[in-house]
mmCIF file of C-alpha atoms and ligand atoms in Angstrom:
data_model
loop_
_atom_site.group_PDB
_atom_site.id
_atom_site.type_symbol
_atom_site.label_atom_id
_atom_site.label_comp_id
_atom_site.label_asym_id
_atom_site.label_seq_id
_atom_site.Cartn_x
_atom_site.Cartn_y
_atom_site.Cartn_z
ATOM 1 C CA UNK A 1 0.000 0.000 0.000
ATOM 2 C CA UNK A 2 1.422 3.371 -0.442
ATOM 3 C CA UNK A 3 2.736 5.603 2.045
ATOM 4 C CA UNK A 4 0.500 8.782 2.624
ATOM 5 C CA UNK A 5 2.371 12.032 1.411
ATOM 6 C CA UNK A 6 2.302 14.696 4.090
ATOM 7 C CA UNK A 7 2.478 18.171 2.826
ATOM 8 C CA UNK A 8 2.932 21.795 4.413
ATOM 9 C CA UNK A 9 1.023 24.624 3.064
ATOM 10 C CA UNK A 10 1.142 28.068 4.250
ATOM 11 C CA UNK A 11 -1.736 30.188 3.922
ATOM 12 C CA UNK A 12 -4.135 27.040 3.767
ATOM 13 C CA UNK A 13 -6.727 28.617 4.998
ATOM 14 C CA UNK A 14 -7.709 30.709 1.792
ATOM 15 C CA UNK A 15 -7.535 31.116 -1.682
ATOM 16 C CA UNK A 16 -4.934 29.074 -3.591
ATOM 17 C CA UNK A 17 -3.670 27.405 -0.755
ATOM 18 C CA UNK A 18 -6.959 26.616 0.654
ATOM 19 C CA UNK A 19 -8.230 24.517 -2.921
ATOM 20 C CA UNK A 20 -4.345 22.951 -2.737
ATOM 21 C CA UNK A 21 -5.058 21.598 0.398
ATOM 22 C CA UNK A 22 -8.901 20.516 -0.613
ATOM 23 C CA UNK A 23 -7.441 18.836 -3.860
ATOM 24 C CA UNK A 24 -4.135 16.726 -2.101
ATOM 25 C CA UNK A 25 -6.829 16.358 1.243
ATOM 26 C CA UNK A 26 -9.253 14.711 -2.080
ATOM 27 C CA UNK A 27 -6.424 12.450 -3.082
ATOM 28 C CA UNK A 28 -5.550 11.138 0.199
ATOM 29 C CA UNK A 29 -3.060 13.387 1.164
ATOM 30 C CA UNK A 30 -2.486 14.661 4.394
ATOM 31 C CA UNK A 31 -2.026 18.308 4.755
ATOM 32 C CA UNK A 32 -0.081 20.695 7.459
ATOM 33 C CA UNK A 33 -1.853 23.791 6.764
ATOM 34 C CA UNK A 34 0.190 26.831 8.323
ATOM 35 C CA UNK A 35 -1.932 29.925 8.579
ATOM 36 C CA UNK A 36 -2.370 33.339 10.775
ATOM 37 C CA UNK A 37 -6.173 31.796 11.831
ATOM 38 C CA UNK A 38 -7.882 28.305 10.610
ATOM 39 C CA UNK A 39 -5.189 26.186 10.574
ATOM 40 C CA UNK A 40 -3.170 23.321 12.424
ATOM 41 C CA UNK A 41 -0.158 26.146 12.891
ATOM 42 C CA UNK A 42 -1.204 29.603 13.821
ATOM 43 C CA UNK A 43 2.011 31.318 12.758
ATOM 44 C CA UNK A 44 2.402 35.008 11.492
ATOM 45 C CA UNK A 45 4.951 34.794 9.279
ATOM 46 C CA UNK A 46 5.838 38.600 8.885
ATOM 47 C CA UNK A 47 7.968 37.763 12.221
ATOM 48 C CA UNK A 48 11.166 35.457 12.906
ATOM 49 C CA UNK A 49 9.142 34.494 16.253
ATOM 50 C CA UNK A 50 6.235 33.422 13.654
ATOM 51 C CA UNK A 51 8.323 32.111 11.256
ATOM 52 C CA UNK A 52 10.142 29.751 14.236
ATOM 53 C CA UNK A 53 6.577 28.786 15.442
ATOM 54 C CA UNK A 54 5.626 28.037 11.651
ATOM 55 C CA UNK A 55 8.747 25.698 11.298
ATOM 56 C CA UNK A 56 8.774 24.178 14.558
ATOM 57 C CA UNK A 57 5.025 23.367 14.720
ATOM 58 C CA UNK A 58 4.889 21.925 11.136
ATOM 59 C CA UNK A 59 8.223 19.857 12.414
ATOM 60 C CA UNK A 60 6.602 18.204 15.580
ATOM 61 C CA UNK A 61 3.248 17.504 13.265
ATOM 62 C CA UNK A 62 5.079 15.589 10.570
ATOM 63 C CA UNK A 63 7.412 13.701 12.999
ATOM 64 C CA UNK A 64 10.150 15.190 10.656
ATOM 65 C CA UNK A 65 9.128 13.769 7.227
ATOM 66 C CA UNK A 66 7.493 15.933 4.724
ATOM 67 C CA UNK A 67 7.245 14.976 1.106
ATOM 68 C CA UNK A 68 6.448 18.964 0.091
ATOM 69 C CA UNK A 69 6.449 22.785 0.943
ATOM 70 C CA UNK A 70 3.695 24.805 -0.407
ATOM 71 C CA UNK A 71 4.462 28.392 0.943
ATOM 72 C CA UNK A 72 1.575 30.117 -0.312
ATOM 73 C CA UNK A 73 0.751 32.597 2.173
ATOM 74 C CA UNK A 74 0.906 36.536 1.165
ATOM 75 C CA UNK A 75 -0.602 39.448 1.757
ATOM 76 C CA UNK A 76 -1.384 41.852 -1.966
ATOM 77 C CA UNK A 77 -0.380 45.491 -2.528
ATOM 78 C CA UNK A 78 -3.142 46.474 -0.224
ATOM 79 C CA UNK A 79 -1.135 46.215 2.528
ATOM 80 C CA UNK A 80 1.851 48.225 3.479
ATOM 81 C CA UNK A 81 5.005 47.291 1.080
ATOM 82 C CA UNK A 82 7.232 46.369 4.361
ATOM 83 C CA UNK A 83 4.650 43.817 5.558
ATOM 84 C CA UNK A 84 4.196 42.445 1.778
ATOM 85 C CA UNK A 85 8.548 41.780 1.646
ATOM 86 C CA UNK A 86 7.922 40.379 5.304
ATOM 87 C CA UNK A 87 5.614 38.112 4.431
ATOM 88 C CA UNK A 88 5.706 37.146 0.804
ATOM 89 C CA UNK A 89 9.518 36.911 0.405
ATOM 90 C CA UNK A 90 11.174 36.627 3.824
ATOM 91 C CA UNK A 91 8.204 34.256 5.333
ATOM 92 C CA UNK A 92 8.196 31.920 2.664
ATOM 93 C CA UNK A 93 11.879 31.336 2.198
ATOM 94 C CA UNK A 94 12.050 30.742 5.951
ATOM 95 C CA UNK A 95 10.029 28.080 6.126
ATOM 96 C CA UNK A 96 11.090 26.470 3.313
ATOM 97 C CA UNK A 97 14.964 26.851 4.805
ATOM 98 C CA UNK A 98 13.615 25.792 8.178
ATOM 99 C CA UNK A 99 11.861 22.638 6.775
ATOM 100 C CA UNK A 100 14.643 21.370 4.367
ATOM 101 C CA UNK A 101 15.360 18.386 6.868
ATOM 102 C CA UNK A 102 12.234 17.607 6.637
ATOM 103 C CA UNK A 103 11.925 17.184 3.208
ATOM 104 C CA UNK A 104 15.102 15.730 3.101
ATOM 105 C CA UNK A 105 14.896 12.970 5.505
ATOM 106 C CA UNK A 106 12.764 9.849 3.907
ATOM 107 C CA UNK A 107 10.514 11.233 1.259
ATOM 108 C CA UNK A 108 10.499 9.194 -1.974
ATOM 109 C CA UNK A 109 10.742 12.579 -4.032
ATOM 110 C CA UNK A 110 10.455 15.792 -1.929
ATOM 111 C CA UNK A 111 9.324 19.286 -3.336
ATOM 112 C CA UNK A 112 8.968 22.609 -3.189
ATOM 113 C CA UNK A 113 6.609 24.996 -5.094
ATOM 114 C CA UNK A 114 6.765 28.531 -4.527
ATOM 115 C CA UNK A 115 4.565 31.594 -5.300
ATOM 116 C CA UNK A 116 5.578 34.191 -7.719
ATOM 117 C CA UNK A 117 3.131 36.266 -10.046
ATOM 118 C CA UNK A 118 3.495 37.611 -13.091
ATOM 119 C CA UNK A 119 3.073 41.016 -11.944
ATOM 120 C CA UNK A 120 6.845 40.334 -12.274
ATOM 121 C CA UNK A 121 7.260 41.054 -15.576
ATOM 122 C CA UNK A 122 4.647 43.959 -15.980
ATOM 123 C CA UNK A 123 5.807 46.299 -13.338
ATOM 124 C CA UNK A 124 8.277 48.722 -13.571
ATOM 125 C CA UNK A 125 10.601 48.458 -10.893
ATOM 126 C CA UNK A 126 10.418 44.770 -9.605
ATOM 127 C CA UNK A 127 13.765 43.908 -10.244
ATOM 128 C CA UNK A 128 15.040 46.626 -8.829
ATOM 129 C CA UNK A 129 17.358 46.968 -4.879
ATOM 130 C CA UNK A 130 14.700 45.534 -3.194
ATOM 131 C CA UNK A 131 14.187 42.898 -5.039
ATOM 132 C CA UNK A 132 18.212 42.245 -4.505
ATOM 133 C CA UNK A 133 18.517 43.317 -0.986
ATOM 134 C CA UNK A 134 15.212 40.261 -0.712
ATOM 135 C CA UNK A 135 17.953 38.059 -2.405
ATOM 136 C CA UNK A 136 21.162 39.032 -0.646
ATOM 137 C CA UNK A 137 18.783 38.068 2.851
ATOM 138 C CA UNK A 138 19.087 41.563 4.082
ATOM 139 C CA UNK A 139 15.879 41.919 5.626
ATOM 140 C CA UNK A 140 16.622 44.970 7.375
ATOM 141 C CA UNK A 141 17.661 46.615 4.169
ATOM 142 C CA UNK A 142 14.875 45.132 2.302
ATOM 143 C CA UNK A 143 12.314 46.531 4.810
ATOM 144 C CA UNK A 144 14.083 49.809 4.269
ATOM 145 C CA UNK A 145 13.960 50.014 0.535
ATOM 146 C CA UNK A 146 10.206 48.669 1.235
ATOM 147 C CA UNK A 147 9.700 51.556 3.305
ATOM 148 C CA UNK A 148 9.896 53.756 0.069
ATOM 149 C CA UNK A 149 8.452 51.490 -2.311
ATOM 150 C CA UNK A 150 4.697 51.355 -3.706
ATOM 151 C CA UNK A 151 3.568 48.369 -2.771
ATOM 152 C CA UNK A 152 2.666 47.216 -6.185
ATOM 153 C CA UNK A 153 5.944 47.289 -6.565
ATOM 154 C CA UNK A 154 7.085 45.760 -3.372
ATOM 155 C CA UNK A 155 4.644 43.269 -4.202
ATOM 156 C CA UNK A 156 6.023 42.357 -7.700
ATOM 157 C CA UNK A 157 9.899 42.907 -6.035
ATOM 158 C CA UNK A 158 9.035 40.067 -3.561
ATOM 159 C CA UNK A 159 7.894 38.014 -6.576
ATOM 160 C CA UNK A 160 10.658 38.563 -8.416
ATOM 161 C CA UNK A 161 13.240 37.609 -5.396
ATOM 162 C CA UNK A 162 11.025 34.696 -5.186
ATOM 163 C CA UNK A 163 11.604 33.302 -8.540
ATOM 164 C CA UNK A 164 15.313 34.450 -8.522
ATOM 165 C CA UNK A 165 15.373 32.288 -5.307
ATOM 166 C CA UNK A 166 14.472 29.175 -6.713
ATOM 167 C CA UNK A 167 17.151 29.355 -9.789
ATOM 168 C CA UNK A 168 19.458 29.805 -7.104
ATOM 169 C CA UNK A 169 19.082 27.058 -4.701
ATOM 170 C CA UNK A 170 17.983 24.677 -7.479
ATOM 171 C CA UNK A 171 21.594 23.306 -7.095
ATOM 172 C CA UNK A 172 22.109 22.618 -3.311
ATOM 173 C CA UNK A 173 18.756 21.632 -3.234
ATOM 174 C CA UNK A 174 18.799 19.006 -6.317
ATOM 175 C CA UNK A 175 22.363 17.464 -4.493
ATOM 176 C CA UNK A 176 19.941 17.249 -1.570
ATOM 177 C CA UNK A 177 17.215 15.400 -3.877
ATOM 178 C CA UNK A 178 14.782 17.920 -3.495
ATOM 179 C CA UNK A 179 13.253 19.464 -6.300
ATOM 180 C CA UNK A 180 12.082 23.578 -6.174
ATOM 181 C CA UNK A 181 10.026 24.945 -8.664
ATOM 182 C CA UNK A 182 7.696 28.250 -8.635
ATOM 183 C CA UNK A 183 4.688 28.870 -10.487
ATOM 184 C CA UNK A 184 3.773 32.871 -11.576
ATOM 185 C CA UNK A 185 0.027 33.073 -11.194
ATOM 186 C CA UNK A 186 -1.741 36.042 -12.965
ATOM 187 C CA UNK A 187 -5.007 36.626 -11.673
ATOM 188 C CA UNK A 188 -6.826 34.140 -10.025
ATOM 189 C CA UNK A 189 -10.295 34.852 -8.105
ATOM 190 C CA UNK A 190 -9.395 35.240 -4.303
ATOM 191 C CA UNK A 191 -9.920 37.282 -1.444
ATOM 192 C CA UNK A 192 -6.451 38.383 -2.066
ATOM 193 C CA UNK A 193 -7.558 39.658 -5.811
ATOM 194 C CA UNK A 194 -10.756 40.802 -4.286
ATOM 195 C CA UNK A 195 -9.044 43.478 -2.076
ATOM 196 C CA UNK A 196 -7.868 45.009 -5.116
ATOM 197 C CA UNK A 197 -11.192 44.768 -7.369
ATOM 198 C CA UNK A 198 -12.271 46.611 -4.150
ATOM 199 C CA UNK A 199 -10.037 49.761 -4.185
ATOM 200 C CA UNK A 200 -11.266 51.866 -6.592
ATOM 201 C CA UNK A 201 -7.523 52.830 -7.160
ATOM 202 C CA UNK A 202 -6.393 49.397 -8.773
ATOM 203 C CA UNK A 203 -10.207 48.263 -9.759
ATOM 204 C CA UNK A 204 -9.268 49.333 -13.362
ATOM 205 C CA UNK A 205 -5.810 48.317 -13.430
ATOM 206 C CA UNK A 206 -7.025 44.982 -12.747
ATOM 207 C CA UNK A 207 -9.452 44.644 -15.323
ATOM 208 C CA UNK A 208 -7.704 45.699 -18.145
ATOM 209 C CA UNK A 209 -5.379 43.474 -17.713
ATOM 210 C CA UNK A 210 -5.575 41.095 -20.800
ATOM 211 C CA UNK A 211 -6.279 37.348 -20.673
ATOM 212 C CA UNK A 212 -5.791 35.106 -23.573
ATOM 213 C CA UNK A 213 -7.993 32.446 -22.479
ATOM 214 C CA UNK A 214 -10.574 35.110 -21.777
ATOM 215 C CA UNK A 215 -10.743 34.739 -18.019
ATOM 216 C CA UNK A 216 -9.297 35.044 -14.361
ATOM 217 C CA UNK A 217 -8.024 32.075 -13.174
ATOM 218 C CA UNK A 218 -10.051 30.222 -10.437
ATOM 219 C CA UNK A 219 -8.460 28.456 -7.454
ATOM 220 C CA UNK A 220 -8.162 24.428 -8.729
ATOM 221 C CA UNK A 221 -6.908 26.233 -12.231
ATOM 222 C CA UNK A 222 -3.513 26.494 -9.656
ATOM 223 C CA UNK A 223 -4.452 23.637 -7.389
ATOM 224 C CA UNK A 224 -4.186 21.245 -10.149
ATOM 225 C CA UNK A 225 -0.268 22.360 -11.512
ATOM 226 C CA UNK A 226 0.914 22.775 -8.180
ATOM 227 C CA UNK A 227 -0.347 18.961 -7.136
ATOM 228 C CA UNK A 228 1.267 17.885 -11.035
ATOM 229 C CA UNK A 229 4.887 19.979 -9.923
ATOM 230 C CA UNK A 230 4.377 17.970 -6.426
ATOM 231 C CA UNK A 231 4.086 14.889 -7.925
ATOM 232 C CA UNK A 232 6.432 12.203 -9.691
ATOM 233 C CA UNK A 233 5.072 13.226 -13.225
ATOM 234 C CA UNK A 234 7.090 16.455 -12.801
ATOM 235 C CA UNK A 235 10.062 14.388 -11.416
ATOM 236 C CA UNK A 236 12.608 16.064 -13.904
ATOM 237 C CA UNK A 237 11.190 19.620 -13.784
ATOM 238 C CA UNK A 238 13.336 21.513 -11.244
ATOM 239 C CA UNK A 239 14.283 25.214 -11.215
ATOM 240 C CA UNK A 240 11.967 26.287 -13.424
ATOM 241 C CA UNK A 241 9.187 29.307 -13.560
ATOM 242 C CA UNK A 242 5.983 27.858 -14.770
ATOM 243 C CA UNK A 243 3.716 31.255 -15.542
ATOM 244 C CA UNK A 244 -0.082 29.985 -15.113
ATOM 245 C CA UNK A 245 -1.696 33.200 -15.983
ATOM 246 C CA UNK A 246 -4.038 32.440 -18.495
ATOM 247 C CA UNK A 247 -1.097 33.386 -21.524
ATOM 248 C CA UNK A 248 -1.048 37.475 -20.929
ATOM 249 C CA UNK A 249 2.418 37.370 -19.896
ATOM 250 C CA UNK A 250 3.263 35.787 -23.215
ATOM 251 C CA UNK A 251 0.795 37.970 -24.323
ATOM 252 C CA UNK A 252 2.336 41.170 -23.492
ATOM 253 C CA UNK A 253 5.840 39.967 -23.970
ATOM 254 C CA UNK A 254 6.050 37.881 -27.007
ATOM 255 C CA UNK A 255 9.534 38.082 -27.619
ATOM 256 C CA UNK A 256 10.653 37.534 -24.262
ATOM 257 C CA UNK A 257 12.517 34.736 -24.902
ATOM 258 C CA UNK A 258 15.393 33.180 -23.486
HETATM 259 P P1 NAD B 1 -5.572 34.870 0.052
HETATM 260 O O1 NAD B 1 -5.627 36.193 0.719
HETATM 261 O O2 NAD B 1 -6.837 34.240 -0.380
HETATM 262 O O3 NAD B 1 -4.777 33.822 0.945
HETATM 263 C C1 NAD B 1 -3.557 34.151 1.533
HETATM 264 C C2 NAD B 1 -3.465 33.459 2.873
HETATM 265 O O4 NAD B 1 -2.210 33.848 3.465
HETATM 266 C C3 NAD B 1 -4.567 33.879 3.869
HETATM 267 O O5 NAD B 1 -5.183 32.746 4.438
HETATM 268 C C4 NAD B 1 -3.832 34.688 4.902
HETATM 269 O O6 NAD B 1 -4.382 34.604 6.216
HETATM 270 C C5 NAD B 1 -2.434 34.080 4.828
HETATM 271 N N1 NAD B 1 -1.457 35.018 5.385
HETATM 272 C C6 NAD B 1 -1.311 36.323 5.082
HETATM 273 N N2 NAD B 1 -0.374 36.876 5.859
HETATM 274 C C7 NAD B 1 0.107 35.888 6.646
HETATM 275 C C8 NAD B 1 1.083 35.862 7.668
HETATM 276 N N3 NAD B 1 1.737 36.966 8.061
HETATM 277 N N4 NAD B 1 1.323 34.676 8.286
HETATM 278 C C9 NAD B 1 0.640 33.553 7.931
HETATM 279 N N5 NAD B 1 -0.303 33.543 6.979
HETATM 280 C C10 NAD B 1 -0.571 34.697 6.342
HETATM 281 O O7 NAD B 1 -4.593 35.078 -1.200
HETATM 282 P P2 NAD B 1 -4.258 34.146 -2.454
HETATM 283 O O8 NAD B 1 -4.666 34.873 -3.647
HETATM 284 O O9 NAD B 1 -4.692 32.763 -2.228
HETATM 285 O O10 NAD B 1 -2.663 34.218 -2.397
HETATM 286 C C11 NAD B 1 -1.846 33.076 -2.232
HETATM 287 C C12 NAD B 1 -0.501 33.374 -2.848
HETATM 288 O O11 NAD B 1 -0.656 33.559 -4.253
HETATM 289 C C13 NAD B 1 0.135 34.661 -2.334
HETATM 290 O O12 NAD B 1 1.531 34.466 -2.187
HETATM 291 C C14 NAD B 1 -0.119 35.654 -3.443
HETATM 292 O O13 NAD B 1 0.829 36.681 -3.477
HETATM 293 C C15 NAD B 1 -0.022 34.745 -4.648
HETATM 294 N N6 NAD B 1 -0.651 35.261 -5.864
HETATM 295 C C16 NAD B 1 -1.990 35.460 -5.910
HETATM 296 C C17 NAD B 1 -2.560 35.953 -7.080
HETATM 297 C C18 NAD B 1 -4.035 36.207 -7.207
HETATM 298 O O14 NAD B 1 -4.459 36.795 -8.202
HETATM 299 N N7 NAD B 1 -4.864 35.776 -6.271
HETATM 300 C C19 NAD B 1 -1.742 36.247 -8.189
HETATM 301 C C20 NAD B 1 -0.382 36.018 -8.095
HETATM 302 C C21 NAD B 1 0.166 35.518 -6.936
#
């Protein structure tokens, strides 16, 4: 009989990581949900205290074996640009850091999936000194440079130090066996995305954003890649971007390319 796969997901307790942990819950997985309310772990992971809960409590739960991460907690550019890089960049590569043993330590073939967006390529400014204080680890620094930074672009910054992130660990981590991958969602139909159909100063913005396939993404649209990249079907794919945004970053960037 097979072994049940236990996976950690942060912010389980809406939107995308909510219907990941409904769709690997529907397939017989067991699932560590990390969360601020709702979950197995109450963590806030805008804090190292948090953060060190987040880790510590998903460690005792799994008895030290995971078989994935799924950091998918973050806050959008509603909320002040030092709380987004807290969160969205500096809370999800700590618990992936802090659960590495885990993942490590008996799992047939252990992953990682992390969150970018493709607001990453359609904001000016992402890849700017935030984005490369996020990847030099300076958090202080970072949380400066947030300080003066809309938080659309903090937002798309932390995305882009995300993605950046996985390229650059995919070697220690494929020596380790462990495979990291990140998907770019555009947008998908959450309470997240509501917050900003909601302000009347990105309602617009939103909308005119242009979709290929002629509509936002829903939740399982992301559910279902991230339980593929998970899973031994995607057992060669490592250190890649996957963009799951309904084509408008190819869209708006057709020549983007290597
Ligand atoms: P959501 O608001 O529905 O869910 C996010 C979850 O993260 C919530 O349950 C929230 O409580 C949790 N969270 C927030 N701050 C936290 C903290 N400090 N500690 C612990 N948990 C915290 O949003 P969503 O749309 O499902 O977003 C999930 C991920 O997808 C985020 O990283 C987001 O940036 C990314 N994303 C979303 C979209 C979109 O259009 N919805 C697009 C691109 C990327």
């Amino acid at each position: 009989m097979a072994r049940t796969r236990t996976i950690a997901i942060t912010g389980a307790a809406s939107g995308l990581g909510k219907a990941l942990r409904a769709r690997l819950e529907g397939a017989g997985a067991r699932v560590i949900g990390v969360d601020v309310h709702s979950c197995e772990i109450s963590a806030d992971l805008s804090s190292e205290r948090g953060r060190a809960a987040a880790v510590g409590g998903v460690f005792t739960a799994c008895g030290g074996v995971l078989d994935a991460v799924v950091p998918c907690a973050g806050v959008g550019p509603q909320h002040p640009s030092e709380r987004i890089v807290a969160v969205n960049y500096f809370g999800a590569v700590a618990t992936v850091e802090g659960l590495l043993e885990a993942l490590g330590a008996g799992s047939d073939g252990p992953a990682v999936v992390m969150i970018s967006s493709n607001s990453t390529t359609m904001t000016p400014g992402a890849s700017g000194a935030l984005a490369d204080a996020c990847g030099a680890g300076d958090e202080v620094a970072a949380l400066a440079l947030a300080g003066d930074a809309h938080p659309a672009v903090a937002y798309a910054a932390s995305k882009v130090a995300i993605g950046r992130y996985v390229r650059r660990r995919a070697a220690d981590l494929g020596a380790l066996g462990v495979r990291i991958n990140s998907v770019a969602p555009g947008a998908f139909d959450t309470p997240l995305l509501q917050q900003g159909l909601d302000d009347p100063a990105t309602k617009d913005l939103i909308e005119s954003i242009p979709i290929p396939l002629g509509r936002r993404g829903k939740p399982d649209d992301i559910a279902d890649v991230i339980d593929w990249l998970i899973s031994d079907g995607a057992r060669y794919v490592h250190g890649a971007n996957l963009f799951v945004d309904g084509g408008t970053d190819a869209l708006l960037f057709p020549n983007r390319f290597p």
